[in-house]
PDB file of C-alpha atoms in Angstrom:
ATOM      1  CA  MET A   3       5.628  -7.618 -11.650  1.00 76.00           C
ATOM      2  CA  ILE A   4       9.178  -6.417 -12.369  1.00 85.00           C
ATOM      3  CA  ARG A   5      10.124  -6.685  -8.702  1.00 84.00           C
ATOM      4  CA  ASN A   6       8.811 -10.248  -8.527  1.00 87.00           C
ATOM      5  CA  ILE A   7      10.793 -11.263 -11.606  1.00 90.00           C
ATOM      6  CA  LEU A   8      13.989  -9.612 -10.375  1.00 92.00           C
ATOM      7  CA  GLY A   9      13.630 -11.059  -6.889  1.00 92.00           C
ATOM      8  CA  SER A  10      12.958 -14.526  -8.298  1.00 93.00           C
ATOM      9  CA  LEU A  11      16.075 -14.408 -10.461  1.00 95.00           C
ATOM     10  CA  VAL A  12      18.250 -13.278  -7.541  1.00 95.00           C
ATOM     11  CA  ALA A  13      16.828 -15.992  -5.270  1.00 95.00           C
ATOM     12  CA  LEU A  14      17.346 -18.695  -7.899  1.00 96.00           C
ATOM     13  CA  ALA A  15      20.935 -17.553  -8.403  1.00 96.00           C
ATOM     14  CA  GLY A  16      21.480 -17.832  -4.660  1.00 96.00           C
ATOM     15  CA  ALA A  17      20.003 -21.351  -4.626  1.00 96.00           C
ATOM     16  CA  ALA A  18      22.309 -22.425  -7.450  1.00 96.00           C
ATOM     17  CA  SER A  19      25.338 -21.028  -5.636  1.00 96.00           C
ATOM     18  CA  ALA A  20      24.381 -22.826  -2.426  1.00 95.00           C
ATOM     19  CA  VAL A  21      23.812 -26.184  -4.139  1.00 95.00           C
ATOM     20  CA  LEU A  22      27.142 -25.999  -6.003  1.00 95.00           C
ATOM     21  CA  SER A  23      29.131 -24.969  -2.918  1.00 94.00           C
ATOM     22  CA  PRO A  24      29.482 -28.498  -1.363  1.00 93.00           C
ATOM     23  CA  PHE A  25      31.305 -29.621  -4.502  1.00 93.00           C
ATOM     24  CA  ARG A  26      33.987 -26.970  -3.937  1.00 92.00           C
ATOM     25  CA  ASP A  27      36.759 -27.003  -1.339  1.00 91.00           C
ATOM     26  CA  TRP A  28      35.708 -25.713   2.083  1.00 92.00           C
ATOM     27  CA  TYR A  29      38.721 -26.099   4.376  1.00 88.00           C
ATOM     28  CA  ASP A  30      42.278 -27.332   3.806  1.00 85.00           C
ATOM     29  CA  GLY A  31      41.369 -28.848   0.452  1.00 85.00           C
ATOM     30  CA  ARG A  32      38.418 -30.823   1.859  1.00 89.00           C
ATOM     31  CA  ALA A  33      35.211 -30.477  -0.158  1.00 91.00           C
ATOM     32  CA  GLY A  34      31.906 -29.643   1.516  1.00 90.00           C
ATOM     33  CA  GLN A  35      30.344 -32.958   0.461  1.00 91.00           C
ATOM     34  CA  ASP A  36      32.859 -34.735   2.706  1.00 90.00           C
ATOM     35  CA  TYR A  37      31.295 -33.267   5.849  1.00 92.00           C
ATOM     36  CA  ARG A  38      28.401 -35.220   7.309  1.00 91.00           C
ATOM     37  CA  VAL A  39      25.300 -33.399   8.531  1.00 91.00           C
ATOM     38  CA  ARG A  40      25.632 -35.136  11.916  1.00 90.00           C
ATOM     39  CA  ASP A  41      29.173 -33.694  12.232  1.00 89.00           C
ATOM     40  CA  LEU A  42      27.631 -30.232  12.447  1.00 90.00           C
ATOM     41  CA  PHE A  43      25.896 -31.261  15.679  1.00 90.00           C
ATOM     42  CA  GLU A  44      28.371 -33.769  17.142  1.00 87.00           C
ATOM     43  CA  GLY A  45      31.690 -32.282  16.028  1.00 86.00           C
ATOM     44  CA  ILE A  46      33.857 -32.418  12.910  1.00 88.00           C
ATOM     45  CA  THR A  47      35.586 -35.761  12.301  1.00 86.00           C
ATOM     46  CA  ALA A  48      37.824 -37.123   9.572  1.00 83.00           C
ATOM     47  CA  THR A  49      35.179 -39.642   8.539  1.00 83.00           C
ATOM     48  CA  GLU A  50      34.209 -39.363   4.893  1.00 81.00           C
ATOM     49  CA  SER A  51      30.554 -38.763   4.084  1.00 78.00           C
ATOM     50  CA  GLY A  52      28.206 -39.836   1.328  1.00 83.00           C
ATOM     51  CA  VAL A  53      26.773 -37.140  -0.915  1.00 81.00           C
ATOM     52  CA  LEU A  54      23.158 -37.517   0.184  1.00 83.00           C
ATOM     53  CA  VAL A  55      23.996 -37.402   3.906  1.00 86.00           C
ATOM     54  CA  SER A  56      26.503 -34.568   3.632  1.00 90.00           C
ATOM     55  CA  ILE A  57      26.033 -30.850   4.069  1.00 92.00           C
ATOM     56  CA  LEU A  58      24.557 -30.897   0.578  1.00 93.00           C
ATOM     57  CA  LEU A  59      21.281 -32.238   2.022  1.00 93.00           C
ATOM     58  CA  PRO A  60      20.101 -29.022   3.790  1.00 94.00           C
ATOM     59  CA  PHE A  61      21.212 -26.985   0.805  1.00 96.00           C
ATOM     60  CA  LEU A  62      19.051 -29.101  -1.524  1.00 95.00           C
ATOM     61  CA  PHE A  63      16.131 -28.565   0.847  1.00 96.00           C
ATOM     62  CA  ALA A  64      16.755 -24.813   0.716  1.00 96.00           C
ATOM     63  CA  ALA A  65      16.845 -24.878  -3.084  1.00 96.00           C
ATOM     64  CA  LEU A  66      13.456 -26.640  -3.173  1.00 96.00           C
ATOM     65  CA  LEU A  67      12.075 -23.976  -0.837  1.00 95.00           C
ATOM     66  CA  VAL A  68      13.304 -21.270  -3.193  1.00 96.00           C
ATOM     67  CA  ILE A  69      11.642 -22.939  -6.185  1.00 95.00           C
ATOM     68  CA  ALA A  70       8.366 -23.296  -4.285  1.00 95.00           C
ATOM     69  CA  GLY A  71       8.583 -19.689  -3.104  1.00 93.00           C
ATOM     70  CA  VAL A  72       9.163 -18.423  -6.644  1.00 93.00           C
ATOM     71  CA  VAL A  73       6.234 -20.426  -8.027  1.00 92.00           C
ATOM     72  CA  LEU A  74       3.889 -19.366  -5.215  1.00 90.00           C
ATOM     73  CA  ARG A  75       5.418 -15.890  -4.938  1.00 88.00           C
ATOM     74  CA  SER A  76       6.026 -16.484  -1.249  1.00 91.00           C
ATOM     75  CA  ARG A  77       8.613 -14.191   0.299  1.00 91.00           C
ATOM     76  CA  ILE A  78       8.541 -16.198   3.526  1.00 93.00           C
ATOM     77  CA  ALA A  79       9.600 -19.433   1.813  1.00 95.00           C
ATOM     78  CA  VAL A  80      12.492 -17.738   0.000  1.00 95.00           C
ATOM     79  CA  ALA A  81      13.674 -15.979   3.159  1.00 95.00           C
ATOM     80  CA  LEU A  82      13.467 -19.237   5.129  1.00 96.00           C
ATOM     81  CA  ALA A  83      15.648 -20.945   2.524  1.00 96.00           C
ATOM     82  CA  GLY A  84      18.269 -18.218   2.885  1.00 96.00           C
ATOM     83  CA  LEU A  85      18.259 -18.609   6.662  1.00 96.00           C
ATOM     84  CA  VAL A  86      18.695 -22.380   6.339  1.00 96.00           C
ATOM     85  CA  VAL A  87      21.782 -21.987   4.131  1.00 96.00           C
ATOM     86  CA  LEU A  88      23.327 -19.292   6.307  1.00 96.00           C
ATOM     87  CA  GLY A  89      22.504 -21.190   9.507  1.00 96.00           C
ATOM     88  CA  PHE A  90      24.143 -24.458   8.417  1.00 96.00           C
ATOM     89  CA  THR A  91      27.155 -22.651   6.988  1.00 95.00           C
ATOM     90  CA  ILE A  92      27.744 -20.685  10.196  1.00 95.00           C
ATOM     91  CA  LEU A  93      27.205 -23.835  12.274  1.00 94.00           C
ATOM     92  CA  TRP A  94      29.857 -25.619  10.176  1.00 93.00           C
ATOM     93  CA  MET A  95      32.263 -22.713  10.719  1.00 92.00           C
ATOM     94  CA  VAL A  96      31.753 -22.968  14.481  1.00 91.00           C
ATOM     95  CA  ARG A  97      32.377 -26.739  14.495  1.00 91.00           C
ATOM     96  CA  GLN A  98      35.388 -26.442  12.190  1.00 90.00           C
ATOM     97  CA  GLY A  99      36.858 -23.740  14.389  1.00 88.00           C
ATOM     98  CA  GLN A 100      36.439 -25.975  17.425  1.00 89.00           C
ATOM     99  CA  ALA A 101      38.087 -28.902  15.633  1.00 86.00           C
ATOM    100  CA  ALA A 102      41.017 -26.900  14.201  1.00 82.00           C
ATOM    101  CA  GLY A 103      41.431 -24.579  17.162  1.00 81.00           C
ATOM    102  CA  SER A 104      40.924 -21.515  14.941  1.00 78.00           C
ATOM    103  CA  LEU A 105      39.709 -20.513  11.516  1.00 77.00           C
ATOM    104  CA  THR A 106      41.995 -18.971   8.953  1.00 77.00           C
ATOM    105  CA  VAL A 107      41.338 -17.570   5.496  1.00 73.00           C
ATOM    106  CA  GLY A 108      42.442 -19.855   2.684  1.00 59.00           C
ATOM    107  CA  GLY A 109      45.930 -19.380   1.338  1.00 55.00           C
ATOM    108  CA  GLU A 110      47.639 -21.947  -0.872  1.00 59.00           C
ATOM    109  CA  GLY A 111      45.110 -24.641   0.046  1.00 59.00           C
ATOM    110  CA  ALA A 112      44.887 -23.850   3.775  1.00 68.00           C
ATOM    111  CA  GLY A 113      41.998 -22.339   5.765  1.00 78.00           C
ATOM    112  CA  LEU A 114      38.558 -21.303   4.556  1.00 86.00           C
ATOM    113  CA  GLN A 115      38.183 -21.667   0.818  1.00 89.00           C
ATOM    114  CA  VAL A 116      35.849 -20.806  -2.025  1.00 91.00           C
ATOM    115  CA  GLY A 117      33.137 -23.345  -1.126  1.00 92.00           C
ATOM    116  CA  VAL A 118      32.309 -21.459   2.077  1.00 93.00           C
ATOM    117  CA  VAL A 119      32.144 -18.182   0.136  1.00 93.00           C
ATOM    118  CA  ASN A 120      29.715 -19.743  -2.334  1.00 95.00           C
ATOM    119  CA  ALA A 121      27.472 -20.965   0.476  1.00 96.00           C
ATOM    120  CA  LEU A 122      27.432 -17.612   2.295  1.00 96.00           C
ATOM    121  CA  ALA A 123      26.830 -15.712  -0.948  1.00 96.00           C
ATOM    122  CA  GLY A 124      23.965 -18.067  -1.837  1.00 96.00           C
ATOM    123  CA  GLY A 125      22.218 -17.472   1.490  1.00 96.00           C
ATOM    124  CA  VAL A 126      22.606 -13.693   1.206  1.00 96.00           C
ATOM    125  CA  LEU A 127      21.260 -13.706  -2.368  1.00 96.00           C
ATOM    126  CA  MET A 128      18.199 -15.623  -1.211  1.00 96.00           C
ATOM    127  CA  LEU A 129      17.461 -13.022   1.457  1.00 96.00           C
ATOM    128  CA  ILE A 130      17.937 -10.198  -1.060  1.00 96.00           C
ATOM    129  CA  GLY A 131      15.589 -11.954  -3.471  1.00 94.00           C
ATOM    130  CA  ALA A 132      12.954 -12.244  -0.729  1.00 93.00           C
ATOM    131  CA  LEU A 133      13.235  -8.515  -0.036  1.00 93.00           C
ATOM    132  CA  LEU A 134      12.873  -7.659  -3.725  1.00 91.00           C
ATOM    133  CA  MET A 135       9.784  -9.797  -4.223  1.00 89.00           C
ATOM    134  CA  ARG A 136       6.439  -8.151  -3.560  1.00 81.00           C
ATOM    135  CA  GLY A 137       4.579 -11.347  -2.725  1.00 67.00           C
ATOM    136  CA  ARG A 138       0.991 -12.363  -3.455  1.00 65.00           C
ATOM    137  CA  GLY A 139      -0.470 -10.308  -0.603  1.00 61.00           C
ATOM    138  CA  ALA A 140       0.893  -7.030  -1.967  1.00 55.00           C
ATOM    139  CA  ALA A 141      -0.316  -7.806  -5.489  1.00 55.00           C
ATOM    140  CA  ARG A 142      -3.804  -8.695  -4.217  1.00 62.00           C
ATOM    141  CA  ALA A 143      -4.020  -5.511  -2.169  1.00 59.00           C
ATOM    142  CA  ARG A 144      -2.953  -3.427  -5.177  1.00 62.00           C
ATOM    143  CA  ARG A 145      -5.675  -4.999  -7.350  1.00 62.00           C
ATOM    144  CA  GLU A 146      -8.297  -4.318  -4.678  1.00 64.00           C
ATOM    145  CA  ARG A 147      -7.240  -0.678  -4.449  1.00 63.00           C
ATOM    146  CA  GLU A 148      -7.545  -0.328  -8.224  1.00 65.00           C
ATOM    147  CA  ARG A 149     -11.078  -1.740  -8.141  1.00 69.00           C
ATOM    148  CA  GLU A 150     -12.265   0.580  -5.360  1.00 63.00           C
ATOM    149  CA  PRO A 151     -14.053   3.748  -6.569  1.00 61.00           C
ATOM    150  CA  VAL A 152     -12.185   6.934  -5.821  1.00 58.00           C
ATOM    151  CA  GLU A 153     -14.283   9.670  -4.224  1.00 57.00           C
ATOM    152  CA  PRO A 154     -13.317  13.267  -5.039  1.00 56.00           C
ATOM    153  CA  TYR A 155     -13.954  14.373  -1.459  1.00 54.00           C
ATOM    154  CA  GLY A 156     -14.068  12.474   1.763  1.00 60.00           C
ATOM    155  CA  ALA A 157     -17.327  12.390   3.713  1.00 60.00           C
ATOM    156  CA  PRO A 158     -17.264  14.618   6.820  1.00 60.00           C
ATOM    157  CA  PRO A 159     -17.784  13.087  10.271  1.00 62.00           C
ATOM    158  CA  ALA A 160     -21.347  12.799  11.522  1.00 60.00           C
ATOM    159  CA  ASP A 161     -20.713  15.022  14.545  1.00 60.00           C
ATOM    160  CA  GLN A 162     -19.373  17.972  12.547  1.00 58.00           C
ATOM    161  CA  VAL A 163     -20.981  20.567  10.357  1.00 50.00           C
ATOM    162  CA  ASP A 164     -21.049  19.563   6.744  1.00 50.00           C
ATOM    163  CA  MET A 165     -18.656  21.785   4.770  1.00 51.00           C
ATOM    164  CA  TRP A 166     -18.850  19.930   1.461  1.00 49.00           C
ATOM    165  CA  PRO A 167     -16.704  21.245  -1.430  1.00 52.00           C
ATOM    166  CA  PRO A 168     -16.835  23.044  -3.736  1.00 49.00           C
ATOM    167  CA  THR A 169     -19.442  25.453  -2.284  1.00 49.00           C
ATOM    168  CA  GLN A 170     -17.990  25.375   1.260  1.00 48.00           C
ATOM    169  CA  GLU A 171     -21.448  26.190   2.639  1.00 50.00           C
ATOM    170  CA  PRO A 172     -22.809  24.533   5.764  1.00 51.00           C
ATOM    171  CA  GLY A 173     -25.793  22.310   5.302  1.00 51.00           C
ATOM    172  CA  MET A 174     -26.762  19.173   3.504  1.00 51.00           C
ATOM    173  CA  SER A 175     -24.412  18.156   0.713  1.00 49.00           C
ATOM    174  CA  THR A 176     -27.128  17.710  -1.922  1.00 49.00           C
ATOM    175  CA  HIS A 177     -25.907  20.135  -4.576  1.00 49.00           C
ATOM    176  CA  THR A 178     -22.625  20.688  -6.299  1.00 54.00           C
ATOM    177  CA  SER A 179     -23.412  23.948  -8.099  1.00 59.00           C
ATOM    178  CA  PRO A 180     -21.161  26.917  -7.335  1.00 63.00           C
ATOM    179  CA  TRP A 181     -24.259  29.120  -7.090  1.00 66.00           C
ATOM    180  CA  PRO A 182     -26.813  29.029  -4.271  1.00 65.00           C
ATOM    181  CA  GLU A 183     -30.060  27.252  -4.929  1.00 64.00           C
ATOM    182  CA  PRO A 184     -32.987  29.528  -5.959  1.00 65.00           C
ATOM    183  CA  GLU A 185     -35.688  30.038  -3.382  1.00 66.00           C
ATOM    184  CA  VAL A 186     -39.092  28.651  -4.341  1.00 62.00           C
ATOM    185  CA  ASP A 187     -42.221  30.634  -3.440  1.00 65.00           C
ATOM    186  CA  PRO A 188     -44.390  28.648  -1.069  1.00 68.00           C
ATOM    187  CA  TYR A 189     -47.693  27.426  -2.566  1.00 63.00           C
ATOM    188  CA  THR A 190     -50.681  29.241  -1.041  1.00 66.00           C
ATOM    189  CA  GLY A 191     -53.456  27.703  -3.085  1.00 66.00           C
ATOM    190  CA  PRO A 192     -55.470  28.987  -6.062  1.00 67.00           C
ATOM    191  CA  ASP A 193     -56.038  32.699  -6.553  1.00 68.00           C
ATOM    192  CA  PRO A 194     -59.576  33.529  -5.339  1.00 67.00           C
ATOM    193  CA  HIS A 195     -59.819  36.449  -7.799  1.00 70.00           C
ATOM    194  CA  ASP A 196     -58.861  34.384 -10.847  1.00 67.00           C
ATOM    195  CA  PRO A 197     -62.038  33.137 -12.626  1.00 66.00           C
ATOM    196  CA  ARG A 198     -60.072  30.252 -14.129  1.00 67.00           C
ATOM    197  CA  THR A 199     -59.457  28.744 -10.716  1.00 61.00           C
ATOM    198  CA  ARG A 200     -62.836  29.620  -9.135  1.00 57.00           C
ATOM    199  CA  SER A 201     -64.910  26.439  -9.181  1.00 56.00           C
ATOM    200  CA  TYR A 202     -67.162  27.155  -6.225  1.00 54.00           C
ATOM    201  CA  PRO A 203     -69.513  30.006  -5.178  1.00 56.00           C
ATOM    202  CA  GLN A 204     -67.736  33.071  -3.942  1.00 56.00           C
ATOM    203  CA  ALA A 205     -68.906  35.296  -1.157  1.00 56.00           C
ATOM    204  CA  PRO A 206     -70.142  38.731  -2.288  1.00 56.00           C
ATOM    205  CA  PRO A 207     -67.578  41.448  -2.020  1.00 57.00           C
ATOM    206  CA  PRO A 208     -67.805  43.696   1.025  1.00 55.00           C
ATOM    207  CA  GLY A 209     -70.349  46.556   0.763  1.00 51.00           C
ATOM    208  CA  ARG A 210     -72.597  44.767  -1.766  1.00 51.00           C
ATOM    209  CA  ALA A 211     -76.026  43.494  -0.806  1.00 51.00           C
ATOM    210  CA  GLY A 212     -76.370  39.827  -0.744  1.00 50.00           C
ATOM    211  CA  ASP A 213     -77.781  38.304  -3.895  1.00 53.00           C
ATOM    212  CA  PRO A 214     -80.129  35.428  -3.060  1.00 56.00           C
ATOM    213  CA  ARG A 215     -79.650  33.984  -6.485  1.00 55.00           C
ATOM    214  CA  ASP A 216     -77.279  31.166  -7.015  1.00 56.00           C
ATOM    215  CA  PRO A 217     -74.330  32.550  -9.066  1.00 58.00           C
ATOM    216  CA  VAL A 218     -73.497  29.099 -10.329  1.00 57.00           C
ATOM    217  CA  HIS A 219     -77.050  27.885 -11.121  1.00 58.00           C
ATOM    218  CA  PRO A 220     -79.088  31.021 -11.970  1.00 59.00           C
ATOM    219  CA  PRO A 221     -82.920  30.700 -12.040  1.00 61.00           C
ATOM    220  CA  GLN A 222     -84.505  29.741 -15.351  1.00 65.00           C
ATOM    221  CA  ARG A 223     -87.592  31.306 -16.919  1.00 68.00           C
ATOM    222  CA  PRO A 224     -90.578  28.945 -16.544  1.00 67.00           C
ATOM    223  CA  PRO A 225     -91.881  27.535 -19.779  1.00 68.00           C
ATOM    224  CA  GLU A 226     -94.866  29.351 -21.328  1.00 66.00           C
ATOM    225  CA  GLY A 227     -98.059  27.447 -21.336  1.00 53.00           C
TER     226      GLY A 227
END
């Protein structure tokens, strides 16, 4: 959030500097608004230009891109605006150098002047603002990472032996106790010598004669007549 705010402020400052630059002197006392946009492609002439068809036009377009980029938090739009300002300023410098034979730094009203510095500084500030901004993609990815559950240990690959912390014992990772699991005696059925679990006739013990009587249903005395 702080980076987006700081980047937006820097980009807006660069847009303001670029928009104000055509109203300052650019070369030999001639303001930037006196240069036509078509002169940048056909060659610098002494013909005066209207404000809306001067070099101010691409700078206004760049300022609108910056505003849209700040609202939408789009780093691409802000960076594109900076490239537009720098591109048109450098193109003007090339055409002015061809028309004057050479470019000189301003001194007592001659050569490059403060308007060009404002334009170049505005384009650089826009690029810096784009670098400072995080953008919507970074913010969305950060929110998704915060929503994802954090696992204490990563799952081992399927083709390797499971060494799951904290026991560090091979096998299935079904327990997290630091002590080994207790072994359970296998169930072998009811105890044949326990009368509580004996619900069926038992064979006579070895060495004892067989008793023909039913141990479960013993014979009853017949009723006396």
